[in-house]
mmCIF file of C-alpha atoms and ligand atoms in Angstrom:
data_model
loop_
_atom_site.group_PDB
_atom_site.id
_atom_site.type_symbol
_atom_site.label_atom_id
_atom_site.label_comp_id
_atom_site.label_asym_id
_atom_site.label_seq_id
_atom_site.Cartn_x
_atom_site.Cartn_y
_atom_site.Cartn_z
ATOM 1 C CA MET A 114 108.482 89.824 111.410
ATOM 2 C CA PHE A 115 108.031 88.339 114.905
ATOM 3 C CA LYS A 116 104.901 88.607 117.066
ATOM 4 C CA LEU A 117 105.512 89.366 120.784
ATOM 5 C CA ARG A 118 103.330 90.017 123.813
ATOM 6 C CA GLY A 119 104.159 92.684 126.289
ATOM 7 C CA HIS A 120 106.124 91.089 128.954
ATOM 8 C CA HIS A 121 108.436 89.199 126.408
ATOM 9 C CA LEU A 122 109.765 92.629 125.426
ATOM 10 C CA PHE A 123 111.270 92.849 128.967
ATOM 11 C CA CYS A 124 112.432 89.181 129.012
ATOM 12 C CA LEU A 125 114.330 89.625 125.911
ATOM 13 C CA LEU A 126 116.453 92.419 127.479
ATOM 14 C CA GLY A 127 117.714 90.109 130.283
ATOM 15 C CA TYR A 128 117.932 86.876 128.218
ATOM 16 C CA ARG A 129 121.148 84.908 128.807
ATOM 17 C CA GLY A 130 120.380 81.575 127.313
ATOM 18 C CA MET A 131 118.309 80.240 130.161
ATOM 19 C CA GLY A 132 114.687 78.902 129.678
ATOM 20 C CA TYR A 133 112.103 76.084 130.286
ATOM 21 C CA SER A 134 113.438 73.575 127.887
ATOM 22 C CA GLU A 135 116.025 72.821 125.179
ATOM 23 C CA GLU A 136 113.423 73.787 122.488
ATOM 24 C CA TYR A 137 112.330 76.813 124.176
ATOM 25 C CA VAL A 138 115.940 78.058 124.690
ATOM 26 C CA LYS A 139 116.690 77.249 120.962
ATOM 27 C CA ASN A 140 113.784 79.312 119.687
ATOM 28 C CA MET A 141 114.365 82.167 122.052
ATOM 29 C CA THR A 142 118.055 82.326 121.383
ATOM 30 C CA PHE A 143 117.187 82.545 117.544
ATOM 31 C CA LEU A 144 114.820 85.321 118.112
ATOM 32 C CA HIS A 145 117.200 87.189 120.655
ATOM 33 C CA GLN A 146 120.161 86.891 118.336
ATOM 34 C CA THR A 147 118.108 87.989 115.297
ATOM 35 C CA LEU A 148 117.205 91.182 116.996
ATOM 36 C CA ARG A 149 120.673 91.627 118.311
ATOM 37 C CA SER A 150 122.306 91.413 114.670
ATOM 38 C CA ASN A 151 119.331 93.334 112.917
ATOM 39 C CA PRO A 152 117.671 95.846 115.365
ATOM 40 C CA LYS A 153 115.533 96.832 112.432
ATOM 41 C CA THR A 154 113.633 93.615 112.615
ATOM 42 C CA LEU A 155 109.849 94.295 112.812
ATOM 43 C CA ILE A 156 107.903 93.288 115.857
ATOM 44 C CA GLN A 157 104.116 93.209 115.999
ATOM 45 C CA ILE A 158 102.757 93.516 119.532
ATOM 46 C CA VAL A 159 100.126 90.776 120.069
ATOM 47 C CA ASN A 160 97.611 89.971 122.817
ATOM 48 C CA GLY A 161 98.444 86.698 124.553
ATOM 49 C CA PRO A 162 100.483 83.702 123.487
ATOM 50 C CA ASP A 163 103.143 84.567 121.049
ATOM 51 C CA GLN A 164 106.014 82.917 119.186
ATOM 52 C CA LEU A 165 107.840 82.342 122.316
ATOM 53 C CA CYS A 166 104.957 80.866 124.195
ATOM 54 C CA GLU A 167 104.603 78.338 121.317
ATOM 55 C CA LYS A 168 107.529 76.454 122.556
ATOM 56 C CA PHE A 169 106.496 76.571 126.145
ATOM 57 C CA PRO A 170 107.089 72.757 127.089
ATOM 58 C CA ASN A 171 103.951 70.543 127.714
ATOM 59 C CA SER A 172 105.606 69.158 130.990
ATOM 60 C CA GLY A 173 105.339 72.437 132.757
ATOM 61 C CA VAL A 174 102.486 74.398 134.237
ATOM 62 C CA TYR A 175 101.170 76.328 131.227
ATOM 63 C CA HIS A 176 100.981 79.927 132.639
ATOM 64 C CA CYS A 177 100.660 81.755 129.178
ATOM 65 C CA GLN A 178 97.001 82.135 129.463
ATOM 66 C CA ASP A 179 97.010 83.203 133.006
ATOM 67 C CA GLU A 180 95.173 86.368 133.871
ATOM 68 C CA ASN A 181 98.125 87.920 135.815
ATOM 69 C CA ILE A 182 100.363 87.408 132.708
ATOM 70 C CA TYR A 183 97.860 89.357 130.594
ATOM 71 C CA LYS A 184 97.880 92.013 133.371
ATOM 72 C CA GLN A 185 101.705 92.047 133.206
ATOM 73 C CA ASP A 186 101.720 92.422 129.437
ATOM 74 C CA ALA A 187 99.266 95.337 129.663
ATOM 75 C CA ALA A 188 101.085 97.073 132.384
ATOM 76 C CA ILE A 189 104.295 96.995 130.295
ATOM 77 C CA LEU A 190 102.655 98.110 127.047
ATOM 78 C CA LYS A 191 101.093 100.962 128.800
ATOM 79 C CA LYS A 192 104.419 102.047 130.334
ATOM 80 C CA MET A 193 106.004 101.863 127.033
ATOM 81 C CA GLY A 194 103.225 103.641 125.089
ATOM 82 C CA LEU A 195 102.491 100.776 122.872
ATOM 83 C CA GLU A 196 99.258 99.203 121.723
ATOM 84 C CA ILE A 197 98.153 95.593 120.737
ATOM 85 C CA GLY A 198 98.548 95.279 116.964
ATOM 86 C CA GLU A 199 101.364 97.837 116.555
ATOM 87 C CA ILE A 200 104.130 97.020 114.386
ATOM 88 C CA LEU A 201 107.570 98.588 114.968
ATOM 89 C CA MET A 202 111.323 97.890 114.758
ATOM 90 C CA TRP A 203 113.147 96.295 117.737
ATOM 91 C CA GLU A 204 115.414 99.333 117.879
ATOM 92 C CA GLU A 205 112.277 101.515 118.517
ATOM 93 C CA ILE A 206 111.434 99.270 121.432
ATOM 94 C CA GLU A 207 114.923 99.898 122.856
ATOM 95 C CA GLU A 208 114.204 103.486 122.517
ATOM 96 C CA ARG A 209 111.034 103.205 124.340
ATOM 97 C CA VAL A 210 112.921 101.245 127.142
ATOM 98 C CA ARG A 211 115.432 104.010 127.295
ATOM 99 C CA GLU A 212 112.637 106.634 127.555
ATOM 100 C CA PHE A 213 110.072 105.047 129.656
ATOM 101 C CA ILE A 214 111.496 102.128 131.678
ATOM 102 C CA VAL A 215 113.828 102.160 134.640
ATOM 103 C CA PRO A 216 115.440 98.978 136.232
ATOM 104 C CA ASN A 217 113.228 99.055 139.172
ATOM 105 C CA ASP A 218 110.073 98.449 137.079
ATOM 106 C CA ILE A 219 111.116 94.689 136.813
ATOM 107 C CA GLN A 220 110.785 94.500 140.516
ATOM 108 C CA ASN A 221 107.288 96.214 140.487
ATOM 109 C CA ILE A 222 105.885 94.689 137.173
ATOM 110 C CA CYS A 223 107.273 91.156 137.393
ATOM 111 C CA SER A 224 106.878 90.469 141.034
ATOM 112 C CA THR A 225 105.281 86.880 140.309
ATOM 113 C CA CYS A 226 108.164 85.668 138.001
ATOM 114 C CA SER A 227 110.502 83.078 139.124
ATOM 115 C CA TRP A 228 113.410 84.494 136.947
ATOM 116 C CA ARG A 229 113.268 87.926 138.517
ATOM 117 C CA THR A 230 115.460 87.013 141.304
ATOM 118 C CA TYR A 231 118.596 86.345 139.105
ATOM 119 C CA GLY A 232 118.751 90.116 138.523
ATOM 120 C CA VAL A 233 119.514 89.716 134.832
ATOM 121 C CA CYS A 234 116.383 91.451 133.593
ATOM 122 C CA GLU A 235 117.202 94.664 135.507
ATOM 123 C CA GLU A 236 120.765 94.409 134.331
ATOM 124 C CA GLY A 237 119.416 94.057 130.822
ATOM 125 C CA VAL A 238 117.411 97.315 131.277
ATOM 126 C CA ARG A 239 120.615 99.098 132.460
ATOM 127 C CA GLU A 240 122.611 97.875 129.490
ATOM 128 C CA ILE A 241 119.887 99.266 127.028
ATOM 129 C CA HIS A 242 120.148 102.619 128.846
ATOM 130 C CA ALA A 243 123.852 102.329 128.388
ATOM 131 C CA GLY A 244 123.256 101.899 124.712
ATOM 132 C CA LYS A 245 124.695 98.433 124.675
ATOM 133 C CA GLY A 246 121.752 96.666 122.925
ATOM 134 C CA LEU A 247 121.105 92.888 123.417
ATOM 135 C CA ARG A 248 123.894 90.676 124.575
ATOM 136 C CA LYS A 249 125.790 87.947 122.393
ATOM 137 C CA ILE A 250 124.514 84.354 123.520
ATOM 138 C CA ASN A 251 126.981 81.664 122.927
HETATM 139 S S1 SF4 B 270 111.271 89.103 135.587
HETATM 140 FE FE1 SF4 B 270 110.387 87.341 134.415
HETATM 141 S S2 SF4 B 270 108.726 88.268 133.177
HETATM 142 FE FE2 SF4 B 270 109.943 90.047 133.971
HETATM 143 S S3 SF4 B 270 111.390 90.451 132.364
HETATM 144 FE FE3 SF4 B 270 112.478 88.846 133.675
HETATM 145 S S4 SF4 B 270 111.939 86.844 132.917
HETATM 146 FE FE4 SF4 B 270 110.463 88.388 131.986
#
């Protein structure tokens, strides 16, 4: 089982192998590809830093405890009808995306994120709507 905070449910959709450091990318790619190959993997929703934040490099400005990031987590969980502490399968999270999320939500909820302008996160939402699941990362 993996522990994930709210906004990382979105980040995984648009993940293309980019990240803050080599170690961060290695960890996220492992998680992402595990979910891709086994969508029944269990996820527990947590409040604050999770298994992806653990690998955030010491060299960068640590934003994982910022108030606005907690607000972003909460907004995403609310929109998806999820609660802190809830455990569900990744495929159920994809179902919630299809039911409750539209690509433009990225623009509204992730307005402060530097990765947003790449457009990959909205593309990720569109792909889930199209029933494609997560992408293969080479
Ligand atoms: S815009 Fe940033 S916070 Fe939002 S899903 Fe993409 S990477 Fe994650």
